[in-house]
Short mmCIF file of C-alpha atoms and ligand atoms in Angstrom, two decimals:
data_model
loop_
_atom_site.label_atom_id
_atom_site.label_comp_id
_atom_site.label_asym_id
_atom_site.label_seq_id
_atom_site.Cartn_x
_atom_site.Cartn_y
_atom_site.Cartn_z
CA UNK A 1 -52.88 6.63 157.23
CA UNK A 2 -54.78 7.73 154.26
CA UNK A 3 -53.60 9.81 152.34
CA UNK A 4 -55.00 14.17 151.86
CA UNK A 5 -56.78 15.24 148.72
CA UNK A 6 -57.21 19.06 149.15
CA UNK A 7 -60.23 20.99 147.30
CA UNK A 8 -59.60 24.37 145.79
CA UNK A 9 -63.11 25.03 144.54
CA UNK A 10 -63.47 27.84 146.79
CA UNK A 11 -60.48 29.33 146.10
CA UNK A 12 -62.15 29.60 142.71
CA UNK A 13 -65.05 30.65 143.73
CA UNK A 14 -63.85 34.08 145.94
CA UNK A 15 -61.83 35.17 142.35
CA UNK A 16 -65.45 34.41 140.56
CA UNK A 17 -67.24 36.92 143.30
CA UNK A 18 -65.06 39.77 141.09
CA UNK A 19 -64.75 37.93 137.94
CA UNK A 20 -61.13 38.93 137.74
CA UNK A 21 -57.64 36.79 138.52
CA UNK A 22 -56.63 36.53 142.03
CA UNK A 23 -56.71 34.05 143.75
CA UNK A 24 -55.42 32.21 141.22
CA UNK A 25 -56.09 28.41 142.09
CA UNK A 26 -53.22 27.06 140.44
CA UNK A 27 -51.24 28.49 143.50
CA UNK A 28 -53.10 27.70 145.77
CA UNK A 29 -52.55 24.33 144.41
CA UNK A 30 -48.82 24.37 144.19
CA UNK A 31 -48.98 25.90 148.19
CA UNK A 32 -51.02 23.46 149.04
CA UNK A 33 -49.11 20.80 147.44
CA UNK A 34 -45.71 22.23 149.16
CA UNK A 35 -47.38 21.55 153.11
CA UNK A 36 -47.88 18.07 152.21
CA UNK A 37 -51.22 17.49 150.36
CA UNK A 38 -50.93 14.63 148.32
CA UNK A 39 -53.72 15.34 145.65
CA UNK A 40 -55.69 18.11 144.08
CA UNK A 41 -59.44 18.17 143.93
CA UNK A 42 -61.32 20.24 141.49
CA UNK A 43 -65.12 20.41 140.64
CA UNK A 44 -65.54 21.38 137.03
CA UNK A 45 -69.74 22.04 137.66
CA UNK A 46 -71.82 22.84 134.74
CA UNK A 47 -72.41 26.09 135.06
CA UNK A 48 -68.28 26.85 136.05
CA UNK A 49 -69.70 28.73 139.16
CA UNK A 50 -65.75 28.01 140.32
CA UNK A 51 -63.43 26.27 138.36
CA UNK A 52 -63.17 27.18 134.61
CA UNK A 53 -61.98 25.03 131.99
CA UNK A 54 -58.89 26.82 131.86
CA UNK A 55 -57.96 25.61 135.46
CA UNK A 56 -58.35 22.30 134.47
CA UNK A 57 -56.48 22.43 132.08
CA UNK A 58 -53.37 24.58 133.78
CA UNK A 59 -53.70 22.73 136.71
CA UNK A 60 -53.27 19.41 134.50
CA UNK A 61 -49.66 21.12 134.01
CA UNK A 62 -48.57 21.84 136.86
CA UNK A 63 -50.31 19.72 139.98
CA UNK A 64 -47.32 17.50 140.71
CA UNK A 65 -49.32 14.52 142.87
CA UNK A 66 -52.53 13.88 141.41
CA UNK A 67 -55.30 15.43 140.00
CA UNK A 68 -58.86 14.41 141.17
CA UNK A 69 -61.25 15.67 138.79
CA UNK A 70 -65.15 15.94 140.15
CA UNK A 71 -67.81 16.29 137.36
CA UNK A 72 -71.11 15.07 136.58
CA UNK A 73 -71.83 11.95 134.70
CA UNK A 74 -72.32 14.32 131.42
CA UNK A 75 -71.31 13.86 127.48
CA UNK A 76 -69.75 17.27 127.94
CA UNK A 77 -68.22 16.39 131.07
CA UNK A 78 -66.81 12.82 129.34
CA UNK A 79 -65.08 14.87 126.21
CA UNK A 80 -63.25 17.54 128.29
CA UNK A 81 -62.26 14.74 131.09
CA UNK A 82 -61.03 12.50 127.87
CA UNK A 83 -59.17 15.74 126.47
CA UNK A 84 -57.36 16.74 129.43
CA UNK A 85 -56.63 13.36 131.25
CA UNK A 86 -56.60 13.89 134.76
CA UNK A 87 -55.39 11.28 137.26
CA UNK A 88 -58.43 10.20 138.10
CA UNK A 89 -62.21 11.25 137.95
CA UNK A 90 -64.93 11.52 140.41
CA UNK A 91 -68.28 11.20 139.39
CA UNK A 92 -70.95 13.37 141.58
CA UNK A 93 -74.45 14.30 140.80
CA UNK A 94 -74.86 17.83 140.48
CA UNK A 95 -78.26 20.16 140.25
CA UNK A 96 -77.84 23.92 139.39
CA UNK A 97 -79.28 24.89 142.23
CA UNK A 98 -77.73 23.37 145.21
CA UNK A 99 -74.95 24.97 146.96
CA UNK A 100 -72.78 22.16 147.45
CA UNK A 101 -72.91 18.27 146.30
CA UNK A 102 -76.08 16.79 148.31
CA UNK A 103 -76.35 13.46 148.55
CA UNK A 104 -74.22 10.44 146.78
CA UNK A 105 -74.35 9.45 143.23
CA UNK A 106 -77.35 7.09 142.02
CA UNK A 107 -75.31 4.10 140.51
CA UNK A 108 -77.99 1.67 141.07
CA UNK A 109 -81.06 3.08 139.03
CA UNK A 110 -79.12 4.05 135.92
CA UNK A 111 -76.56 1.15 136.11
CA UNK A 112 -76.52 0.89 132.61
CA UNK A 113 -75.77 4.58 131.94
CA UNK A 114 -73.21 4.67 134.22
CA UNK A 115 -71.46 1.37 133.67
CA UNK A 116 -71.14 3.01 130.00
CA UNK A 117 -69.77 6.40 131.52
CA UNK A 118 -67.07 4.26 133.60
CA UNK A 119 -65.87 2.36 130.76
CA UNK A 120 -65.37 5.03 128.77
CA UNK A 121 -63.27 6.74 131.14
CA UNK A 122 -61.55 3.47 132.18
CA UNK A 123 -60.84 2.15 128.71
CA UNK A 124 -58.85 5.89 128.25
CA UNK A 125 -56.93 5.44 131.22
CA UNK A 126 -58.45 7.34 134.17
CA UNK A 127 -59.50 5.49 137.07
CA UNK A 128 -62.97 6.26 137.90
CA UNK A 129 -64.25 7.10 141.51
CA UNK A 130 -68.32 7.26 142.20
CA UNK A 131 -69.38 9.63 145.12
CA UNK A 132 -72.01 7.26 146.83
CA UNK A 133 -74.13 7.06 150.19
CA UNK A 134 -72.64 3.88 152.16
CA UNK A 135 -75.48 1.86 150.98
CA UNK A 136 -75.10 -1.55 150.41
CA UNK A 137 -77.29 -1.59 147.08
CA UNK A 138 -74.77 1.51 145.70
CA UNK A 139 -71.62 0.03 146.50
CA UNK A 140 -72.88 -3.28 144.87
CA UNK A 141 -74.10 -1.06 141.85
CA UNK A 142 -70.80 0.94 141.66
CA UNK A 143 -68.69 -2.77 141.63
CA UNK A 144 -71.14 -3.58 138.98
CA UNK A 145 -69.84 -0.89 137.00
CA UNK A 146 -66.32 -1.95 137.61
CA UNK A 147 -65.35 2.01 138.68
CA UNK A 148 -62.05 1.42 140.70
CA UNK A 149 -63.03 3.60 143.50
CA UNK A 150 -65.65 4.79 145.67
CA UNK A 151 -65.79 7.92 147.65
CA UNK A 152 -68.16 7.32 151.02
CA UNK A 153 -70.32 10.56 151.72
CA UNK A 154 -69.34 11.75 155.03
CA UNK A 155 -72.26 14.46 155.26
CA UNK A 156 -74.36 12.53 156.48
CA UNK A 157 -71.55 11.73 159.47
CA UNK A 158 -70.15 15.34 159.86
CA UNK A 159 -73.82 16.74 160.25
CA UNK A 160 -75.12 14.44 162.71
CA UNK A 161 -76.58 16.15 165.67
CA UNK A 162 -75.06 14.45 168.86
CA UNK A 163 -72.94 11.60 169.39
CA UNK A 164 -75.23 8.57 169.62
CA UNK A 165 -75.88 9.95 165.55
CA UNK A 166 -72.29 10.22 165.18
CA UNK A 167 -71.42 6.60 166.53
CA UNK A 168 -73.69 5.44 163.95
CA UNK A 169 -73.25 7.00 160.96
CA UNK A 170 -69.55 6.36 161.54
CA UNK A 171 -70.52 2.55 161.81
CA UNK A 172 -72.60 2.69 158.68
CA UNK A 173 -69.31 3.82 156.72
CA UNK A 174 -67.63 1.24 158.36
CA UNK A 175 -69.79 -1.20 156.66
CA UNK A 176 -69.49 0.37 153.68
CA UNK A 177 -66.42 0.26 153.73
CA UNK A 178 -65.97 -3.83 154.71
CA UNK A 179 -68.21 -4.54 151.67
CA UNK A 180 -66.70 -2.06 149.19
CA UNK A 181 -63.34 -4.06 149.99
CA UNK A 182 -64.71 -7.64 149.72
CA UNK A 183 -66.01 -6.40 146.46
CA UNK A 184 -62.31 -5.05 145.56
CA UNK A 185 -63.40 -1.67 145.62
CA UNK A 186 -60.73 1.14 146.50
CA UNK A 187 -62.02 3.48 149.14
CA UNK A 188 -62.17 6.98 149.57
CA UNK A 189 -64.05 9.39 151.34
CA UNK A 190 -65.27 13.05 151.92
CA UNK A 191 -67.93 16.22 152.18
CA UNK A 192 -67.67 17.59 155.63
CA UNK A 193 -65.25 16.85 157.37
CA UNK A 194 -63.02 18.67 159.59
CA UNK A 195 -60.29 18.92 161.87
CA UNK A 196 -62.63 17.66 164.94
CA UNK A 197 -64.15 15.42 162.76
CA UNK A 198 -61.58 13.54 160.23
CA UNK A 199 -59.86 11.06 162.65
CA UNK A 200 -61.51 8.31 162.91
CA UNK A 201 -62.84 8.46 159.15
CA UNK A 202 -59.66 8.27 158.21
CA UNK A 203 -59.37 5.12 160.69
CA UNK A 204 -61.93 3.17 158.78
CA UNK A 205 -60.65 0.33 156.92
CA UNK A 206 -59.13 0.59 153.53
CA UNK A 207 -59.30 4.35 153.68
CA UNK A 208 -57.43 5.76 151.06
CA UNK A 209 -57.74 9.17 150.62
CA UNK A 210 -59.87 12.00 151.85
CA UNK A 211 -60.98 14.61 149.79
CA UNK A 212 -61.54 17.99 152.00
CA UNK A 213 -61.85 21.92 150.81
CA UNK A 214 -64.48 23.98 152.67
CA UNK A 215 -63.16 23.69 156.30
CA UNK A 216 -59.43 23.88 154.81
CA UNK A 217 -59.87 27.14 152.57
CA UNK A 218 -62.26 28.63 155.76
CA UNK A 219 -59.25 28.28 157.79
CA UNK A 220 -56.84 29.61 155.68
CA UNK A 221 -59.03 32.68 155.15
CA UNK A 222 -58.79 33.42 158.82
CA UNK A 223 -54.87 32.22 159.85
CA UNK A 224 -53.89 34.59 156.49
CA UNK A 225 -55.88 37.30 157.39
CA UNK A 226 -53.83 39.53 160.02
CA UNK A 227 -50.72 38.90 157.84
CA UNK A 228 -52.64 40.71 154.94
CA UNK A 229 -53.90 43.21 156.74
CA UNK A 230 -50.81 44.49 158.31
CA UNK A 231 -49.07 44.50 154.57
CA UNK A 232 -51.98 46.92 153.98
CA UNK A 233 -51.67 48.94 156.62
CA UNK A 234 -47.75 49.00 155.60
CA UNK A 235 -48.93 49.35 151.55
CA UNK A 236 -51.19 52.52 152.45
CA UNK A 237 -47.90 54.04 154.34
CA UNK A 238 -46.12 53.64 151.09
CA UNK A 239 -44.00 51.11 152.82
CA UNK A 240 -44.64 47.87 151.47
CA UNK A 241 -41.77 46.29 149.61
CA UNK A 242 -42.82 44.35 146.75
CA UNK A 243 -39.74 42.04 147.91
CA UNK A 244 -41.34 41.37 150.95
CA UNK A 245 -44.53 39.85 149.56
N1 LIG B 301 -65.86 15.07 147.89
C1 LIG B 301 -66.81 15.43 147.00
C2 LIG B 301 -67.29 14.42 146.02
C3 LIG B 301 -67.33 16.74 146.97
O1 LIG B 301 -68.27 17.08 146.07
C4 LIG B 301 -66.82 17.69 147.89
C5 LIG B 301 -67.33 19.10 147.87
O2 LIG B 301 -67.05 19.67 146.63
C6 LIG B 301 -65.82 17.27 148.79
C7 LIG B 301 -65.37 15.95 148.79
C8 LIG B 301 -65.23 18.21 149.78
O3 LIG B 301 -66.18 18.58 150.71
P1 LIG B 301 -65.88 19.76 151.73
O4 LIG B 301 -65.68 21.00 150.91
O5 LIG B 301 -67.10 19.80 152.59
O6 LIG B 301 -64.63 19.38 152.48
#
């Protein structure tokens, strides 16, 4: 069974909508890290739209299975992931103005780039992962680069419109996922997925991890809520006990 890499980004992201502390992402990691996750995904982006640098580097402290740090294949991006050493990195292309990763990672066009990028990373320590399509060209590309890892794009899977679409975007991972091996390519996966929709990725072969945050966080938002608003019903009664929080 592979194993659960959970993303806080939008844990982030809610304490950005007020620009102020709570909730404070380095408990949600240590929460999610006590129900059994057994990494912690991050996306430092550019323009820190979530995560700040400072979570990086607190959650480098105090994350107790792995961190997973997502960035973009930038100089900046290199020096802070070379200062703070996380477990491992995952490279993801990134444009200001999308609202969430689109697409996998070119590793083909700019091999050269890239191959540079992993090596740098690698020859400090921290396994490299590239976010690609299951394309047969990008996994080649990404072995090229001699990046430990891959992580398959499941978008494309947990969008697809009815189940004939589903069938076969789960068999194009599949094959992704026999050549990334018979290249000696670790495997993970993500973007999309769900409770309805993880299984069988997580069936494929050589599935190692799956990195997962939007339908996670959306849930916890709702199975929290009437707990918090019955402690603010109690709070406004002036019967809230701090000790009970
Ligand atoms: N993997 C990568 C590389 C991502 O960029 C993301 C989204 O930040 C995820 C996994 C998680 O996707 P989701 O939030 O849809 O579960």
């Amino acid at each position: 069974m592979p194993t659960l890499g959970v993303n806080i980004d939008h844990v982030a992201t809610i304490r950005q909508a007020r620009q102020t502390v709570e909730p404070d992402p380095i408990a949600a990691a240590v929460l999610a890290e006590l129900a059994g996750a057994e990494g912690i995904t991050v996306h430092l982006r550019e323009d820190r739209r979530h995560m700040q640098d400072r979570d990086v580097r607190l959650l480098r402290e105090t994350v107790r299975t792995h961190l997973n740090l997502e960035m973009a294949a930038t100089d900046e991006m290199v020096k802070i992931a070379l200062a703070i050493k996380p477990d491992y990195v995952t490279l993801v292309p990134e444009r200001r103005e999308e609202v969430t990763t689109e697409g996998g990672l070119d590793i083909a066009g700019p091999i050269d780039r890239m191959t540079k990028v992993v090596d740098k990373l690698q020859s400090a320590g921290i396994p490299v992962s590239l976010f690609i399509d299951a394309d047969e060209i990008q996994i080649q590309a990404a072995a090229k680069s001699k990046a430990k890892f891959i992580e398959l794009h499941t978008g494309q899977y947990a969008e697809a419109k009815n189940e004939d679409d589903r069938a076969t975007q789960l068999h194009l991972l599949k094959l992704g996922c026999e050549i990334a091996t018979s290249l000696n390519l670790r495997i993970n996966a993500g973007h999309g997925l769900t409770y309805w929709n993880v299984y069988p990725v997580g069936q494929l072969p050589g599935m190692e991890e799956l990195n997962i945050g939007h339908t996670i966080i959306s849930r916890a938002v709702l199975v929290g809520l009437e707990r918090a608003v019955r402690e603010m019903k109690l709070a406004i009664a002036g019967e809230l006990q701090r000790s009970a929080l």
